[in-house]
Short mmCIF file of C-alpha atoms in Angstrom, two decimals:
data_model
loop_
_atom_site.label_atom_id
_atom_site.label_comp_id
_atom_site.label_asym_id
_atom_site.label_seq_id
_atom_site.Cartn_x
_atom_site.Cartn_y
_atom_site.Cartn_z
CA MET A 1 -39.92 75.92 69.39
CA GLY A 2 -42.76 77.97 68.13
CA LEU A 3 -43.58 81.02 65.53
CA THR A 4 -42.90 84.06 67.74
CA ALA A 5 -39.38 82.47 68.44
CA ASP A 6 -38.74 81.45 64.73
CA MET A 7 -39.48 84.91 64.04
CA GLY A 8 -36.32 85.86 66.57
CA ARG A 9 -33.97 83.69 64.92
CA PHE A 10 -35.00 84.65 61.63
CA LEU A 11 -34.05 88.62 62.59
CA ALA A 12 -30.83 87.94 64.13
CA SER A 13 -30.00 85.97 61.27
CA LEU A 14 -31.10 87.82 58.33
CA ARG A 15 -28.28 89.68 55.92
CA PHE A 16 -28.50 91.71 52.71
CA GLU A 17 -26.20 89.07 50.95
CA MET A 18 -29.23 86.30 51.98
CA LEU A 19 -31.85 88.20 49.41
CA PRO A 20 -32.89 87.31 46.48
CA SER A 21 -32.66 90.10 43.82
CA ASP A 22 -36.00 90.20 42.68
CA ALA A 23 -36.83 90.89 46.58
CA VAL A 24 -34.36 93.96 46.44
CA LYS A 25 -36.20 95.61 43.17
CA THR A 26 -39.69 95.28 45.17
CA VAL A 27 -38.07 97.32 48.70
CA ARG A 28 -36.87 100.08 46.00
CA LEU A 29 -39.77 100.59 44.58
CA GLY A 30 -41.85 100.35 48.21
CA PHE A 31 -39.35 102.96 49.09
CA THR A 32 -39.93 104.99 46.20
CA ASP A 33 -43.56 104.93 46.18
CA CYS A 34 -43.94 105.46 50.21
CA ILE A 35 -41.63 108.09 49.95
CA ALA A 36 -43.35 110.06 47.13
CA CYS A 37 -46.64 109.27 49.29
CA MET A 38 -45.37 110.58 52.77
CA ILE A 39 -44.40 113.90 50.84
CA THR A 40 -47.68 114.47 49.06
CA GLY A 41 -48.80 114.12 52.29
CA TRP A 42 -46.72 115.86 54.85
CA ASN A 43 -49.09 118.83 54.82
CA GLU A 44 -52.47 117.38 55.02
CA ALA A 45 -54.62 118.58 57.98
CA VAL A 46 -54.30 114.56 59.27
CA THR A 47 -50.52 114.96 59.58
CA ARG A 48 -50.19 118.26 61.16
CA THR A 49 -53.34 116.96 63.68
CA ALA A 50 -50.99 113.98 64.52
CA ALA A 51 -47.97 115.75 65.27
CA ARG A 52 -50.22 118.72 67.10
CA GLY A 53 -51.51 115.98 69.47
CA LEU A 54 -47.94 114.30 70.42
CA GLY A 55 -47.14 118.06 71.25
CA ILE A 56 -45.13 118.02 68.18
CA VAL A 57 -44.32 121.10 66.20
CA HIS A 58 -45.61 120.96 62.43
CA ASP A 59 -46.31 124.41 61.42
CA GLY A 60 -47.79 123.53 57.40
CA ALA A 61 -44.76 124.13 54.82
CA ASN A 62 -42.58 125.65 57.21
CA THR A 63 -41.90 122.41 58.83
CA THR A 64 -40.09 120.56 56.16
CA ILE A 65 -39.60 116.72 56.42
CA SER A 66 -35.93 117.12 57.51
CA ALA A 67 -37.04 119.74 60.29
CA LEU A 68 -39.28 117.79 62.03
CA GLN A 69 -37.76 117.46 65.57
CA ALA A 70 -39.44 114.20 67.16
CA PRO A 71 -37.76 110.87 68.56
CA ALA A 72 -37.95 108.33 66.43
CA PRO A 73 -41.02 106.41 67.47
CA GLU A 74 -42.84 109.68 66.73
CA ARG A 75 -41.18 110.46 64.04
CA ALA A 76 -42.17 106.89 62.91
CA LEU A 77 -45.77 107.97 63.42
CA ILE A 78 -45.66 111.01 61.35
CA TYR A 79 -43.98 109.76 58.83
CA GLY A 80 -46.94 106.86 58.76
CA VAL A 81 -49.38 109.32 58.85
CA ALA A 82 -48.29 111.37 56.05
CA SER A 83 -47.44 108.21 53.99
CA HIS A 84 -51.18 107.35 54.28
CA ALA A 85 -52.84 110.56 54.51
CA ILE A 86 -53.94 110.52 51.22
CA ASP A 87 -54.52 106.29 50.64
CA TYR A 88 -52.42 106.53 47.84
CA ASP A 89 -49.69 104.45 48.95
CA ASP A 90 -48.76 101.02 47.62
CA THR A 91 -50.43 97.72 49.05
CA GLY A 92 -50.48 94.15 49.52
CA LEU A 93 -51.10 91.22 52.11
CA ALA A 94 -54.38 93.08 52.11
CA GLY A 95 -52.93 95.99 53.40
CA HIS A 96 -50.12 98.34 52.88
CA PRO A 97 -46.87 97.34 53.95
CA SER A 98 -44.77 100.55 52.57
CA ALA A 99 -46.35 102.93 54.47
CA ILE A 100 -45.82 100.92 57.88
CA LEU A 101 -42.28 99.84 56.81
CA VAL A 102 -40.38 102.56 55.12
CA PRO A 103 -41.36 104.98 57.99
CA ALA A 104 -40.45 102.71 60.79
CA ILE A 105 -36.98 101.86 59.08
CA LEU A 106 -36.03 105.88 57.94
CA SER A 107 -37.31 106.61 61.36
CA GLU A 108 -35.13 103.79 63.02
CA ALA A 109 -31.98 104.42 60.59
CA ALA A 110 -31.34 108.01 61.58
CA GLU A 111 -30.70 106.71 65.16
CA THR A 112 -28.51 103.81 64.61
CA GLY A 113 -26.99 104.70 61.48
CA ALA A 114 -28.03 101.83 59.35
CA ASP A 115 -26.57 101.77 55.39
CA GLY A 116 -28.92 100.95 52.80
CA ARG A 117 -28.58 97.37 52.31
CA ALA A 118 -29.20 97.73 56.26
CA MET A 119 -32.75 99.38 55.46
CA ILE A 120 -33.56 97.07 52.82
CA ALA A 121 -32.81 93.83 54.71
CA ALA A 122 -35.31 95.05 57.25
CA TYR A 123 -37.78 95.69 55.01
CA VAL A 124 -37.59 92.23 53.98
CA ALA A 125 -37.90 91.48 57.60
CA GLY A 126 -40.97 93.08 58.38
CA TYR A 127 -42.49 91.96 55.17
CA GLU A 128 -41.39 88.51 56.03
CA LEU A 129 -43.04 88.32 59.09
CA TRP A 130 -46.77 89.85 57.67
CA ALA A 131 -46.52 87.62 55.05
CA ASP A 132 -46.11 84.28 57.23
CA MET A 133 -48.88 85.70 59.83
CA ALA A 134 -51.11 86.47 56.86
CA ARG A 135 -50.89 83.08 55.09
CA ARG A 136 -51.82 81.26 58.45
CA ASP A 137 -55.63 82.90 58.35
CA PRO A 138 -58.12 81.38 55.34
CA ASP A 139 -60.33 84.61 56.87
CA GLN A 140 -60.01 88.00 56.09
CA HIS A 141 -59.50 90.51 59.18
CA HIS A 142 -61.22 93.18 58.04
CA ARG A 143 -64.54 91.14 57.76
CA LYS A 144 -64.25 91.16 61.53
CA GLY A 145 -63.48 94.59 61.62
CA TRP A 146 -59.46 94.78 62.08
CA HIS A 147 -57.49 97.02 60.12
CA PRO A 148 -54.93 94.04 59.27
CA THR A 149 -52.36 97.45 58.08
CA ALA A 150 -52.30 98.43 61.66
CA MET A 151 -52.51 94.85 63.06
CA LEU A 152 -50.25 92.66 61.16
CA GLY A 153 -48.19 96.16 60.43
CA THR A 154 -47.18 96.28 63.98
CA ILE A 155 -45.56 93.29 64.06
CA ALA A 156 -43.49 94.13 60.70
CA ALA A 157 -42.50 97.20 62.27
CA ALA A 158 -41.06 95.70 65.33
CA GLY A 159 -39.38 93.09 63.39
CA ALA A 160 -37.63 95.87 60.88
CA ALA A 161 -36.58 97.83 63.83
CA ALA A 162 -35.13 94.77 65.52
CA SER A 163 -33.19 93.93 62.29
CA LEU A 164 -31.87 97.46 62.33
CA ARG A 165 -30.69 97.46 65.97
CA GLY A 166 -29.07 94.31 65.35
CA GLN A 167 -30.84 92.15 68.33
CA ASP A 168 -30.13 89.00 68.90
CA ALA A 169 -32.66 86.04 69.02
CA ALA A 170 -34.13 86.18 72.31
CA MET A 171 -34.23 89.89 72.44
CA ALA A 172 -35.81 89.58 69.26
CA THR A 173 -38.21 87.19 70.09
CA ARG A 174 -38.94 89.64 72.77
CA THR A 175 -39.44 92.23 70.55
CA ILE A 176 -42.19 90.54 69.18
CA GLY A 177 -43.79 89.56 71.90
CA VAL A 178 -44.29 93.10 73.43
CA ALA A 179 -45.40 94.62 69.52
CA ALA A 180 -48.22 91.69 69.78
CA SER A 181 -49.95 93.86 72.76
CA LEU A 182 -49.66 96.98 71.29
CA ALA A 183 -51.12 96.21 67.63
CA GLY A 184 -54.63 97.81 67.41
CA GLY A 185 -56.78 99.16 64.02
CA ILE A 186 -60.23 99.11 63.35
CA VAL A 187 -61.75 99.14 59.92
CA GLY A 188 -65.07 101.27 61.32
CA ASN A 189 -62.82 104.28 61.33
CA PHE A 190 -61.84 104.12 57.57
CA GLY A 191 -63.11 107.34 55.86
CA SER A 192 -61.78 109.39 58.84
CA MET A 193 -58.00 111.00 59.66
CA THR A 194 -58.09 107.91 62.31
CA LYS A 195 -57.40 105.44 59.56
CA PRO A 196 -53.97 107.02 58.40
CA TYR A 197 -53.45 107.27 62.32
CA GLN A 198 -53.48 103.81 62.85
CA VAL A 199 -51.11 103.10 60.04
CA GLY A 200 -48.59 105.74 61.86
CA ARG A 201 -49.25 104.55 65.35
CA ALA A 202 -48.09 100.73 64.15
CA ALA A 203 -44.74 101.93 62.93
CA GLN A 204 -44.51 103.78 66.38
CA SER A 205 -45.45 100.93 68.10
CA GLY A 206 -42.94 98.50 66.42
CA LEU A 207 -40.16 101.06 67.72
CA LEU A 208 -41.43 101.06 70.72
CA ALA A 209 -41.63 97.59 71.03
CA ALA A 210 -38.05 97.10 70.17
CA ARG A 211 -37.02 99.91 73.05
CA LEU A 212 -39.13 98.64 75.87
CA ALA A 213 -37.98 94.87 75.37
CA GLU A 214 -33.83 96.43 75.40
CA ALA A 215 -34.95 98.50 78.59
CA GLY A 216 -36.10 95.07 80.35
CA LEU A 217 -39.55 94.79 79.49
CA THR A 218 -40.89 91.03 79.48
CA SER A 219 -43.38 89.34 77.16
CA THR A 220 -44.00 85.48 76.53
CA ASP A 221 -41.92 83.80 73.66
CA THR A 222 -45.32 82.15 72.73
CA ALA A 223 -47.12 85.91 71.88
CA ILE A 224 -48.05 85.43 68.47
CA GLU A 225 -48.85 81.34 68.30
CA ASP A 226 -50.52 81.04 71.58
CA ASP A 227 -54.33 79.92 72.05
CA LEU A 228 -54.51 83.65 74.02
CA GLY A 229 -52.46 84.97 71.41
CA LEU A 230 -52.50 87.75 68.55
CA LEU A 231 -53.21 85.31 66.07
CA ARG A 232 -56.39 83.79 67.31
CA ALA A 233 -57.72 86.92 68.77
CA ILE A 234 -58.08 88.72 65.35
CA SER A 235 -59.01 85.64 63.62
CA PRO A 236 -62.59 85.91 62.13
CA LYS A 237 -63.54 82.56 63.12
CA GLY A 238 -60.57 80.95 64.82
CA GLN A 239 -59.61 78.89 61.73
CA VAL A 240 -55.99 80.27 61.90
CA ASP A 241 -53.10 77.94 61.73
CA THR A 242 -50.62 78.35 64.47
CA THR A 243 -48.66 75.05 64.95
CA THR A 244 -47.74 74.80 61.05
CA PRO A 245 -43.46 75.57 61.00
CA ALA A 246 -42.69 78.90 59.34
CA ASN A 247 -40.34 78.68 56.47
CA PHE A 248 -38.07 82.21 56.44
CA GLY A 249 -35.19 82.96 54.52
CA LYS A 250 -36.48 79.67 52.01
CA ASP A 251 -40.22 80.42 50.63
CA TRP A 252 -40.03 84.13 50.38
CA GLY A 253 -43.56 85.87 50.65
CA ILE A 254 -42.44 89.12 49.33
CA LEU A 255 -41.70 87.04 46.06
CA ARG A 256 -45.01 85.39 45.93
CA ALA A 257 -47.21 88.61 47.33
CA GLY A 258 -44.97 91.65 46.17
CA ILE A 259 -46.21 95.06 46.53
CA ASN A 260 -48.86 97.17 44.27
CA ILE A 261 -48.53 100.63 43.52
CA LYS A 262 -51.91 102.34 43.30
CA LEU A 263 -52.42 104.49 40.38
CA TYR A 264 -55.49 106.11 42.28
CA PRO A 265 -55.72 107.73 45.51
CA VAL A 266 -58.81 105.71 46.46
CA CYS A 267 -59.38 102.38 48.21
CA TYR A 268 -57.85 99.52 46.11
CA ALA A 269 -60.90 97.74 46.67
CA VAL A 270 -62.00 99.69 43.37
CA HIS A 271 -58.93 99.86 41.43
CA ARG A 272 -60.39 97.12 38.98
CA ALA A 273 -63.34 98.64 38.52
CA ILE A 274 -61.79 101.91 37.89
CA ASP A 275 -59.90 100.86 35.18
CA ALA A 276 -62.91 98.68 33.75
CA VAL A 277 -64.87 101.91 33.15
CA ILE A 278 -62.23 104.14 31.98
CA ASP A 279 -61.10 101.55 29.60
CA LEU A 280 -64.99 101.19 28.44
CA ARG A 281 -65.34 105.28 28.02
CA LYS A 282 -62.47 105.18 25.46
CA LEU A 283 -64.18 102.35 23.51
CA LYS A 284 -67.19 104.09 23.59
CA PRO A 285 -68.04 107.72 24.85
CA VAL A 286 -70.87 107.70 27.95
CA LYS A 287 -72.96 110.83 28.57
CA PRO A 288 -73.39 110.93 32.34
CA GLU A 289 -77.10 111.68 31.91
CA GLU A 290 -77.56 108.88 30.06
CA VAL A 291 -76.91 106.35 32.56
CA GLU A 292 -80.01 105.08 34.65
CA ALA A 293 -78.17 102.87 36.64
CA ILE A 294 -74.72 101.04 36.88
CA ASP A 295 -74.18 97.57 38.32
CA LEU A 296 -70.86 97.06 40.01
CA GLU A 297 -69.48 93.61 40.39
CA ILE A 298 -67.01 93.27 43.73
CA GLY A 299 -66.43 91.00 46.15
CA GLU A 300 -68.04 90.69 49.77
CA THR A 301 -65.02 91.98 51.68
CA GLN A 302 -64.43 94.85 49.22
CA ALA A 303 -68.14 95.81 49.25
CA GLU A 304 -67.93 95.78 53.55
CA ILE A 305 -64.14 98.09 53.30
CA LEU A 306 -65.98 100.60 50.36
CA ARG A 307 -68.08 101.56 53.33
CA VAL A 308 -69.32 105.03 52.75
CA HIS A 309 -72.36 105.01 50.33
CA ARG A 310 -73.24 108.46 49.91
CA PRO A 311 -69.93 110.26 49.97
CA THR A 312 -70.26 114.33 50.41
CA ASN A 313 -66.70 115.15 51.00
CA GLY A 314 -63.23 114.07 49.44
CA LEU A 315 -62.54 111.68 52.37
CA ASP A 316 -65.50 110.07 52.45
CA ALA A 317 -65.24 109.60 48.57
CA LYS A 318 -61.77 107.62 49.01
CA ILE A 319 -63.91 104.71 50.63
CA SER A 320 -66.60 105.06 48.17
CA GLY A 321 -67.19 102.57 45.46
CA GLU A 322 -70.10 104.42 44.26
CA PHE A 323 -67.92 107.47 43.96
CA ALA A 324 -65.74 105.39 42.20
CA MET A 325 -67.94 104.20 39.33
CA ALA A 326 -69.58 108.44 39.37
CA SER A 327 -65.69 109.65 38.60
CA ALA A 328 -64.57 107.32 36.29
CA ILE A 329 -67.96 108.03 34.50
CA VAL A 330 -68.21 111.92 34.45
CA ALA A 331 -64.15 112.80 34.43
CA GLY A 332 -62.53 109.45 32.89
CA ALA A 333 -60.57 109.48 36.11
CA CYS A 334 -60.41 109.40 39.73
CA GLY A 335 -57.31 111.19 41.19
CA ASN A 336 -56.52 114.19 43.46
CA ALA A 337 -57.97 116.51 41.03
CA GLU A 338 -61.66 114.82 41.51
CA LEU A 339 -61.01 114.07 45.34
CA THR A 340 -62.36 117.35 46.23
CA ASP A 341 -65.16 118.17 47.98
CA GLY A 342 -66.34 120.51 45.26
CA PHE A 343 -66.09 117.51 42.69
CA VAL A 344 -67.87 115.19 44.90
CA ASN A 345 -70.60 117.40 45.15
CA ARG A 346 -71.22 117.98 41.34
CA ALA A 347 -74.79 117.45 41.13
CA ASP A 348 -74.08 115.17 38.17
CA VAL A 349 -71.32 113.28 40.20
CA GLN A 350 -74.28 113.10 43.49
CA ASP A 351 -76.98 111.84 40.59
CA LEU A 352 -74.50 108.92 39.39
CA ILE A 353 -73.93 108.03 43.31
CA ARG A 354 -77.38 107.33 44.04
CA LYS A 355 -77.74 104.98 40.84
CA VAL A 356 -75.04 102.60 41.97
CA ARG A 357 -75.99 99.22 43.20
CA ILE A 358 -73.23 96.90 44.76
CA VAL A 359 -73.53 93.39 43.61
CA THR A 360 -71.16 91.16 45.79
CA MET A 361 -69.55 87.53 44.71
CA PRO A 362 -68.33 85.24 47.34
CA GLU A 363 -65.98 83.81 45.49
CA ARG A 364 -62.62 84.80 46.00
CA ASP A 365 -58.98 85.12 44.49
CA ASP A 366 -56.55 82.73 44.90
CA HIS A 367 -53.71 85.45 45.26
CA GLU A 368 -55.72 88.42 46.50
CA PRO A 369 -58.14 86.55 48.77
CA ALA A 370 -60.03 89.88 50.07
CA HIS A 371 -60.87 90.01 46.36
CA SER A 372 -63.06 88.73 44.25
CA PRO A 373 -61.52 86.91 40.78
CA PHE A 374 -62.35 90.21 39.11
CA ASP A 375 -64.59 93.06 39.00
CA ARG A 376 -67.20 94.00 36.49
CA VAL A 377 -69.16 96.74 35.70
CA THR A 378 -72.50 97.11 33.82
CA LEU A 379 -74.19 100.89 32.22
CA HIS A 380 -77.50 100.21 32.03
CA MET A 381 -78.80 103.03 29.45
CA ARG A 382 -81.44 105.51 28.88
CA GLY A 383 -83.76 102.95 26.00
CA GLY A 384 -83.02 99.86 27.61
CA GLY A 385 -79.55 99.34 26.16
CA LYS A 386 -76.61 98.47 28.22
CA LEU A 387 -72.59 98.50 28.66
CA THR A 388 -70.76 95.89 30.05
CA THR A 389 -67.01 96.14 30.45
CA GLU A 390 -64.32 93.61 30.66
CA ALA A 391 -64.00 91.42 34.15
CA VAL A 392 -60.82 93.01 35.56
CA THR A 393 -58.49 90.19 37.15
CA ARG A 394 -55.58 92.76 38.03
CA PRO A 395 -55.66 96.54 38.21
CA ARG A 396 -52.65 98.39 36.37
CA GLY A 397 -49.47 98.67 38.72
CA HIS A 398 -50.39 95.09 40.42
CA PHE A 399 -47.10 93.60 40.86
CA GLN A 400 -48.03 90.46 38.54
CA ARG A 401 -48.47 93.11 35.77
CA GLY A 402 -45.72 95.40 37.00
CA VAL A 403 -45.58 99.12 36.85
CA GLU A 404 -43.19 100.83 33.84
CA THR A 405 -40.76 102.94 35.03
CA GLU A 406 -42.73 105.80 33.16
CA ALA A 407 -45.72 105.17 35.30
CA MET A 408 -43.83 104.58 38.56
CA TRP A 409 -41.71 108.78 37.69
CA ALA A 410 -45.38 110.11 36.42
CA LYS A 411 -46.72 109.65 39.92
CA PHE A 412 -43.45 109.88 41.95
CA GLU A 413 -43.41 113.49 39.66
CA ASP A 414 -46.78 114.26 40.40
CA CYS A 415 -46.62 114.00 44.19
CA VAL A 416 -43.29 115.14 44.71
CA LYS A 417 -42.41 118.12 42.28
CA PRO A 418 -45.04 120.77 43.57
CA SER A 419 -42.99 120.67 47.11
CA LEU A 420 -39.30 119.98 46.03
CA GLY A 421 -39.43 121.04 42.18
CA GLU A 422 -38.28 119.65 39.07
CA ARG A 423 -34.91 119.24 39.65
CA GLY A 424 -35.50 118.11 43.19
CA THR A 425 -37.83 115.82 42.32
CA ARG A 426 -35.62 114.05 40.04
CA THR A 427 -32.97 114.17 41.69
CA LEU A 428 -34.97 112.12 45.04
CA PHE A 429 -35.97 109.83 42.19
CA ASP A 430 -32.24 108.92 41.26
CA ALA A 431 -31.02 108.47 44.82
CA ILE A 432 -33.98 106.48 46.05
CA GLN A 433 -32.55 104.07 42.73
CA GLY A 434 -29.56 103.86 44.50
CA ILE A 435 -30.77 102.61 47.94
CA ASP A 436 -28.14 99.68 48.03
CA ARG A 437 -25.35 101.94 47.98
CA MET A 438 -26.34 104.62 50.51
CA ARG A 439 -24.28 104.89 53.27
CA SER A 440 -26.68 106.31 55.82
CA VAL A 441 -30.54 107.97 55.52
CA ALA A 442 -28.79 111.38 54.85
CA ASP A 443 -28.20 110.25 51.20
CA PHE A 444 -31.79 110.48 50.70
CA GLY A 445 -31.14 114.39 51.00
CA LEU A 446 -34.72 114.20 52.45
CA PHE A 447 -34.34 113.19 56.10
CA PRO A 448 -31.95 114.24 58.86
CA ALA A 449 -29.43 111.24 59.53
CA GLY A 450 -29.72 111.81 63.49
CA ARG A 451 -26.84 111.78 66.02
CA ARG A 452 -25.80 108.37 65.87
CA ALA A 453 -25.58 108.36 62.12
CA ALA A 454 -23.87 111.59 61.84
CA SER A 455 -21.17 110.39 64.65
CA ALA A 456 -20.48 107.40 62.87
CA ALA A 457 -19.99 109.27 59.30
#
C-alpha cells in the first residue's frame, strides 16, 4: 500500500488517547493563537470581501463570529481568511498550520457535535499528514511559486475533517485523494487579499473533499504519491521521496516541528532580523537620519518570499524586509501600530526603506529549511562606522525557545480585547486552555454549536 492509503488508515485509527501530552499542549497553543488572530481579522476588508463573494452576509461589526450564517465549508473559508488576514497567526512546516486546521475543525465540529478531545485529535491528524509530506521534499515549494500553506494545508484540512467525521480507512483515503485535486495557491499573490483567501480556501477544500467522498465521488488511492500525483506535481526539482513508508503514530511530526508563535504581524521570514535590530537598538540608540545603508542578511528563500521592496501601504509592508528594518529602526517595533498606510509612507520610513540591501545566504537551517541558519543586520552609519547585530537563529516565540504564558496572554489580549472587552477576553482565553474538557464548540462561547451538536446535547 502507498502513502495515500497509509494516510487513510492513520486517520481512521487515531484517537485522543494515543497522543503524546506535549502534542496536546501544542494544539492548545495553536487554538489559542489562531482564535485570537481570527477575532482580530474578523472585520478586515478581506474577510468581508470573501464573504460577499460567496453571497454570505458579513455586515462588519454587526455580524459577529457566532452570527455568521453559512454551511460548514464556507464557514471554514471565512474563518480561515480572518485567521490569516493580518498575517499574525502561528507558523510551522514552512507554512501556517493553525490558520488551516483550526477554522476547518471549528466548522466541522459544529456539524458533527465533536467534543474537545476529538478536535485535538483532528488537529494532530491534519498536522501529521502535512509534516510527512513536507519532510519528503528537500526543496522549498515557495521557490517554485507554490504557497505551501494552501497546497499541503488542503490535505491537512481534509485529514482533520475525515477524523472528525469518523471515516473508515477506505473513505478517508478517498477524501485525501479528492483533496489532492483541490489544492491551490501561489506565492505570486503574496501582498494581496488573495494570500489570506488561499488559506481560507484550503480549509474549505478539505471539508468539501470529505463531503464529496461521502457523496460517492471517487479518487485514486495513489493521488499523493503517484508519478503524476500531488507531491511530484508541486516538487520544485522532482527530488521528492514518494516511496519511503510513513511512520504515522510513532515519529510524531508535531513534536519534531511544533508551531511558532508570531510576535510581529508580518511575514515570518523577517522575524529574526526584527528581533536583532530591536535588541541592538536597546543596547545602543540609533538615530535614523545617521544610517547610511542597511545590510539585511537572510536566506535565499526568505528573500524570494519577501517580494515587496518598495511598499506604500500596510498590506504590502507585511511582505517587505525593507519595511521591517525601517520600522524596527524608527519605532523600535513592528506591530499593528506601524502597519498603517500613514506610518509606511512617513518620510523617514521611506528614506530607510530605500537604504536596505538584501544579502542572501545559500546555506539552510536544518530545522527550518526555508530559512538560513541565522539572520543578521548591519547598519552602516554616517562617518564610516557600523553596527552589527547578533546572529539570530531562533526568533522569540519559536517553539524551541517556547513562548511564555505572559507573552501569549499579552498577544491574545491585544487581539481580542477590542472586540470582547476585558472580561470576555479572559473568559475566552481560559475556555481555550480547557479545550480537552469541552463538550462541543459551543463551550468556546464564541462559535455556534450547529444543529447536530445541539441535538446531541
